[in-house]
Each structure stands twice: as structure tokens, then as C-alpha cells.
PDB file of C-alpha atoms in Angstrom:
ATOM      1  CA  UNK B   1      66.233 115.532  71.000  1.00 57.00           C
ATOM      2  CA  UNK B   2      68.243 115.093  67.828  1.00 59.00           C
ATOM      3  CA  UNK B   3      65.130 114.894  65.805  1.00 59.00           C
ATOM      4  CA  UNK B   4      63.965 118.241  67.000  1.00 56.00           C
ATOM      5  CA  UNK B   5      67.386 119.802  66.352  1.00 51.00           C
ATOM      6  CA  UNK B   6      67.527 118.367  62.811  1.00 60.00           C
ATOM      7  CA  UNK B   7      63.898 119.411  62.146  1.00 47.00           C
ATOM      8  CA  UNK B   8      64.643 122.979  63.400  1.00 49.00           C
ATOM      9  CA  UNK B   9      67.651 123.239  61.140  1.00 48.00           C
ATOM     10  CA  UNK B  10      65.708 122.032  58.078  1.00 50.00           C
ATOM     11  CA  UNK B  11      62.979 124.730  58.916  1.00 48.00           C
ATOM     12  CA  UNK B  12      65.567 127.441  59.201  1.00 51.00           C
ATOM     13  CA  UNK B  13      67.173 126.394  55.828  1.00 52.00           C
ATOM     14  CA  UNK B  14      63.786 126.098  54.129  1.00 45.00           C
ATOM     15  CA  UNK B  15      62.919 129.596  55.376  1.00 48.00           C
ATOM     16  CA  UNK B  16      66.136 130.971  54.089  1.00 48.00           C
ATOM     17  CA  UNK B  17      65.783 129.447  50.753  1.00 46.00           C
ATOM     18  CA  UNK B  18      62.153 130.705  50.431  1.00 44.00           C
ATOM     19  CA  UNK B  19      63.285 134.260  51.358  1.00 44.00           C
ATOM     20  CA  UNK B  20      66.147 134.129  48.895  1.00 45.00           C
ATOM     21  CA  UNK B  21      63.803 132.860  46.128  1.00 48.00           C
ATOM     22  CA  UNK B  22      61.287 135.714  46.817  1.00 50.00           C
ATOM     23  CA  UNK B  23      64.125 138.305  46.829  1.00 67.00           C
ATOM     24  CA  UNK B  24      65.462 136.884  43.571  1.00 88.00           C
ATOM     25  CA  UNK B  25      61.979 137.020  42.009  1.00 94.00           C
ATOM     26  CA  UNK B  26      61.583 140.655  42.960  1.00 96.00           C
ATOM     27  CA  UNK B  27      65.083 141.652  41.959  1.00 97.00           C
ATOM     28  CA  UNK B  28      64.123 140.271  38.477  1.00 97.00           C
ATOM     29  CA  UNK B  29      60.907 142.185  38.521  1.00 98.00           C
ATOM     30  CA  UNK B  30      62.830 145.359  39.453  1.00 98.00           C
ATOM     31  CA  UNK B  31      65.488 144.748  36.773  1.00 98.00           C
ATOM     32  CA  UNK B  32      62.771 144.297  34.164  1.00 98.00           C
ATOM     33  CA  UNK B  33      61.169 147.694  35.247  1.00 98.00           C
ATOM     34  CA  UNK B  34      64.632 149.345  35.138  1.00 98.00           C
ATOM     35  CA  UNK B  35      65.025 148.122  31.563  1.00 98.00           C
ATOM     36  CA  UNK B  36      61.641 149.475  30.575  1.00 98.00           C
ATOM     37  CA  UNK B  37      62.566 152.796  32.089  1.00 98.00           C
ATOM     38  CA  UNK B  38      65.864 152.840  30.200  1.00 98.00           C
ATOM     39  CA  UNK B  39      64.088 152.330  26.882  1.00 98.00           C
ATOM     40  CA  UNK B  40      61.562 155.012  27.881  1.00 98.00           C
ATOM     41  CA  UNK B  41      64.217 157.550  28.450  1.00 98.00           C
ATOM     42  CA  UNK B  42      65.457 156.994  24.837  1.00 98.00           C
ATOM     43  CA  UNK B  43      61.904 156.959  23.351  1.00 98.00           C
ATOM     44  CA  UNK B  44      59.711 158.910  25.828  1.00 98.00           C
ATOM     45  CA  UNK B  45      55.923 158.687  25.928  1.00 98.00           C
ATOM     46  CA  UNK B  46      53.867 160.437  28.581  1.00 98.00           C
ATOM     47  CA  UNK B  47      51.667 157.590  29.516  1.00 98.00           C
ATOM     48  CA  UNK B  48      54.520 155.099  29.926  1.00 98.00           C
ATOM     49  CA  UNK B  49      56.698 157.611  31.867  1.00 98.00           C
ATOM     50  CA  UNK B  50      53.672 158.348  34.279  1.00 98.00           C
ATOM     51  CA  UNK B  51      53.134 154.657  34.769  1.00 98.00           C
ATOM     52  CA  UNK B  52      56.810 153.937  35.579  1.00 98.00           C
ATOM     53  CA  UNK B  53      57.258 156.939  37.937  1.00 98.00           C
ATOM     54  CA  UNK B  54      55.565 158.270  41.136  1.00 98.00           C
ATOM     55  CA  UNK B  55      53.512 161.362  41.027  1.00 98.00           C
ATOM     56  CA  UNK B  56      55.737 162.383  43.927  1.00 98.00           C
ATOM     57  CA  UNK B  57      58.922 161.619  41.993  1.00 98.00           C
ATOM     58  CA  UNK B  58      62.124 163.290  43.150  1.00 98.00           C
ATOM     59  CA  UNK B  59      64.525 163.261  40.125  1.00 98.00           C
ATOM     60  CA  UNK B  60      68.004 164.637  40.904  1.00 98.00           C
ATOM     61  CA  UNK B  61      70.630 165.374  38.250  1.00 97.00           C
ATOM     62  CA  UNK B  62      74.459 165.268  38.827  1.00 95.00           C
ATOM     63  CA  UNK B  63      74.366 168.972  38.328  1.00 95.00           C
ATOM     64  CA  UNK B  64      72.245 169.426  41.394  1.00 96.00           C
ATOM     65  CA  UNK B  65      69.092 170.161  39.460  1.00 97.00           C
ATOM     66  CA  UNK B  66      66.062 168.537  41.106  1.00 98.00           C
ATOM     67  CA  UNK B  67      62.879 167.786  39.122  1.00 98.00           C
ATOM     68  CA  UNK B  68      59.379 166.547  40.003  1.00 98.00           C
ATOM     69  CA  UNK B  69      57.545 164.049  37.739  1.00 98.00           C
ATOM     70  CA  UNK B  70      55.918 166.783  35.575  1.00 98.00           C
ATOM     71  CA  UNK B  71      59.206 168.617  34.793  1.00 98.00           C
ATOM     72  CA  UNK B  72      61.176 165.351  34.292  1.00 98.00           C
ATOM     73  CA  UNK B  73      58.643 164.201  31.730  1.00 98.00           C
ATOM     74  CA  UNK B  74      58.304 167.678  30.081  1.00 98.00           C
ATOM     75  CA  UNK B  75      62.124 167.888  29.603  1.00 97.00           C
ATOM     76  CA  UNK B  76      62.237 164.488  27.884  1.00 97.00           C
ATOM     77  CA  UNK B  77      59.353 165.223  25.611  1.00 97.00           C
ATOM     78  CA  UNK B  78      60.574 168.630  24.496  1.00 97.00           C
ATOM     79  CA  UNK B  79      64.117 167.176  23.926  1.00 95.00           C
ATOM     80  CA  UNK B  80      65.830 169.408  26.439  1.00 95.00           C
ATOM     81  CA  UNK B  81      66.915 166.047  27.803  1.00 95.00           C
ATOM     82  CA  UNK B  82      67.403 163.769  24.955  1.00 96.00           C
ATOM     83  CA  UNK B  83      68.939 160.453  25.246  1.00 97.00           C
ATOM     84  CA  UNK B  84      70.188 158.891  21.908  1.00 97.00           C
ATOM     85  CA  UNK B  85      71.639 155.826  23.692  1.00 98.00           C
ATOM     86  CA  UNK B  86      71.869 154.681  27.257  1.00 98.00           C
ATOM     87  CA  UNK B  87      73.681 151.831  28.836  1.00 98.00           C
ATOM     88  CA  UNK B  88      73.418 150.858  32.577  1.00 98.00           C
ATOM     89  CA  UNK B  89      76.679 149.352  33.667  1.00 97.00           C
ATOM     90  CA  UNK B  90      77.578 147.461  36.847  1.00 97.00           C
ATOM     91  CA  UNK B  91      74.023 147.379  38.038  1.00 98.00           C
ATOM     92  CA  UNK B  92      73.248 146.208  41.637  1.00 98.00           C
ATOM     93  CA  UNK B  93      69.777 145.688  42.942  1.00 98.00           C
ATOM     94  CA  UNK B  94      68.839 145.414  46.671  1.00 97.00           C
ATOM     95  CA  UNK B  95      65.297 144.637  47.558  1.00 97.00           C
ATOM     96  CA  UNK B  96      64.029 145.132  51.178  1.00 96.00           C
ATOM     97  CA  UNK B  97      60.264 144.640  51.544  1.00 95.00           C
ATOM     98  CA  UNK B  98      58.479 146.939  49.154  1.00 97.00           C
ATOM     99  CA  UNK B  99      61.533 149.215  48.409  1.00 98.00           C
ATOM    100  CA  UNK B 100      64.286 148.448  45.959  1.00 98.00           C
ATOM    101  CA  UNK B 101      67.548 150.392  45.596  1.00 98.00           C
ATOM    102  CA  UNK B 102      69.246 150.201  42.211  1.00 98.00           C
ATOM    103  CA  UNK B 103      72.795 151.489  41.724  1.00 98.00           C
ATOM    104  CA  UNK B 104      74.542 151.610  38.392  1.00 98.00           C
ATOM    105  CA  UNK B 105      76.772 153.691  36.163  1.00 98.00           C
ATOM    106  CA  UNK B 106      74.906 155.390  33.234  1.00 98.00           C
ATOM    107  CA  UNK B 107      76.818 155.743  30.021  1.00 98.00           C
ATOM    108  CA  UNK B 108      74.940 157.625  27.372  1.00 98.00           C
ATOM    109  CA  UNK B 109      75.091 159.694  24.081  1.00 98.00           C
ATOM    110  CA  UNK B 110      72.820 162.694  24.559  1.00 97.00           C
ATOM    111  CA  UNK B 111      71.550 165.444  22.260  1.00 96.00           C
ATOM    112  CA  UNK B 112      70.144 167.820  24.947  1.00 93.00           C
ATOM    113  CA  UNK B 113      68.583 170.841  23.187  1.00 92.00           C
ATOM    114  CA  UNK B 114      70.379 169.734  20.045  1.00 92.00           C
ATOM    115  CA  UNK B 115      73.898 169.641  21.534  1.00 95.00           C
ATOM    116  CA  UNK B 116      75.554 166.168  21.224  1.00 97.00           C
ATOM    117  CA  UNK B 117      77.517 164.927  24.253  1.00 96.00           C
ATOM    118  CA  UNK B 118      78.788 161.636  25.832  1.00 97.00           C
ATOM    119  CA  UNK B 119      78.199 161.246  29.571  1.00 97.00           C
ATOM    120  CA  UNK B 120      79.097 158.792  32.238  1.00 97.00           C
ATOM    121  CA  UNK B 121      77.532 159.261  35.671  1.00 98.00           C
ATOM    122  CA  UNK B 122      76.502 157.200  38.644  1.00 98.00           C
ATOM    123  CA  UNK B 123      72.781 156.732  39.546  1.00 98.00           C
ATOM    124  CA  UNK B 124      71.007 155.641  42.616  1.00 98.00           C
ATOM    125  CA  UNK B 125      67.301 154.785  41.799  1.00 98.00           C
ATOM    126  CA  UNK B 126      64.796 154.041  44.531  1.00 98.00           C
ATOM    127  CA  UNK B 127      61.627 152.032  43.572  1.00 98.00           C
ATOM    128  CA  UNK B 128      58.713 151.168  45.646  1.00 98.00           C
ATOM    129  CA  UNK B 129      56.122 148.445  45.140  1.00 98.00           C
ATOM    130  CA  UNK B 130      52.777 150.110  44.764  1.00 97.00           C
ATOM    131  CA  UNK B 131      49.547 148.256  43.885  1.00 96.00           C
ATOM    132  CA  UNK B 132      51.682 145.252  42.662  1.00 96.00           C
ATOM    133  CA  UNK B 133      53.963 147.404  40.380  1.00 97.00           C
ATOM    134  CA  UNK B 134      57.478 148.724  40.930  1.00 98.00           C
ATOM    135  CA  UNK B 135      57.376 152.488  40.577  1.00 98.00           C
ATOM    136  CA  UNK B 136      60.358 154.902  40.640  1.00 98.00           C
ATOM    137  CA  UNK B 137      59.984 157.284  43.510  1.00 98.00           C
ATOM    138  CA  UNK B 138      63.508 158.899  43.519  1.00 98.00           C
ATOM    139  CA  UNK B 139      66.655 159.066  41.369  1.00 98.00           C
ATOM    140  CA  UNK B 140      69.820 160.766  42.222  1.00 98.00           C
ATOM    141  CA  UNK B 141      72.660 161.062  39.759  1.00 98.00           C
ATOM    142  CA  UNK B 142      76.224 161.866  40.784  1.00 97.00           C
ATOM    143  CA  UNK B 143      79.605 162.625  39.110  1.00 97.00           C
ATOM    144  CA  UNK B 144      81.978 159.600  39.129  1.00 96.00           C
ATOM    145  CA  UNK B 145      85.461 160.001  40.495  1.00 90.00           C
ATOM    146  CA  UNK B 146      88.065 160.740  37.850  1.00 81.00           C
TER     147      UNK B 146
END
């Protein structure tokens, strides 16, 4: 009887370790995609932004403006939304199956339509694993408490 109890406990421990290892691997993969996305916001290219984001993207700004993939990319390319520098601070990644939720504070220097400004906002990014790649399906920015 003791043997079966010990064997059962070992199997549960192994299962938990394996799941943690998979989650950790996926969190790293998501973190890498978030970093590529951060760099693409600074130096935007249509093909890379389309590869990183879903065609059904919902991209929400802290002002309440909501954009689809096409408008999001267009505003970056025409410099209406122009990130000079961006830092993602206090990032947390939670992976559940094929969905990842990323939370962070975004600190940036922008030059939107030629007007320079420093911003600090909160972000929630929702990524989904599609055809083996993590793709941004939603982003909502929000004002941080003062």
C-alpha cells in the first residue's frame, strides 16, 4: 500500500513539474514576442506588424480610441503614432493553454504627429497561439492612478 502511495505522489509531482516546465517555456516564448513587438512599435514595418498581430486585432488606447489591425499599422507608418523609445516595466505574463495575458506599464517618449511627449500608461495584451506562433489579438491601455 505504501508503495502505491509513494508512486502516486511521485507521479503527481512529476506532472506538476512537467506542467510548470511547459508554462515556463511558453512564458519565455511570449516574452520574446512581446519584445519583438516593442521594437516593431519603434521601427514599424508592415510585414512584421501583420505577422505579430491578428487580422482581427482590437487595439485600445488609454484615450478610449479603438483600432483594428489596419488602422493600428497605418497610424504607426504615417507617424501619427510615433514611438521614439519604449520601455515595458513590471511585466507579468500568465499563460493558460493557447492564450497569454501580458500586463505591464509602458513608459515611452513619443513624437505623435511631430509633437514630443513622455507617457506612462498601463497595458494589458492578449496573445493567442495560432499555427505555432504567439499573435497579439487584443491590447487595452489605461491611465495609471496618480
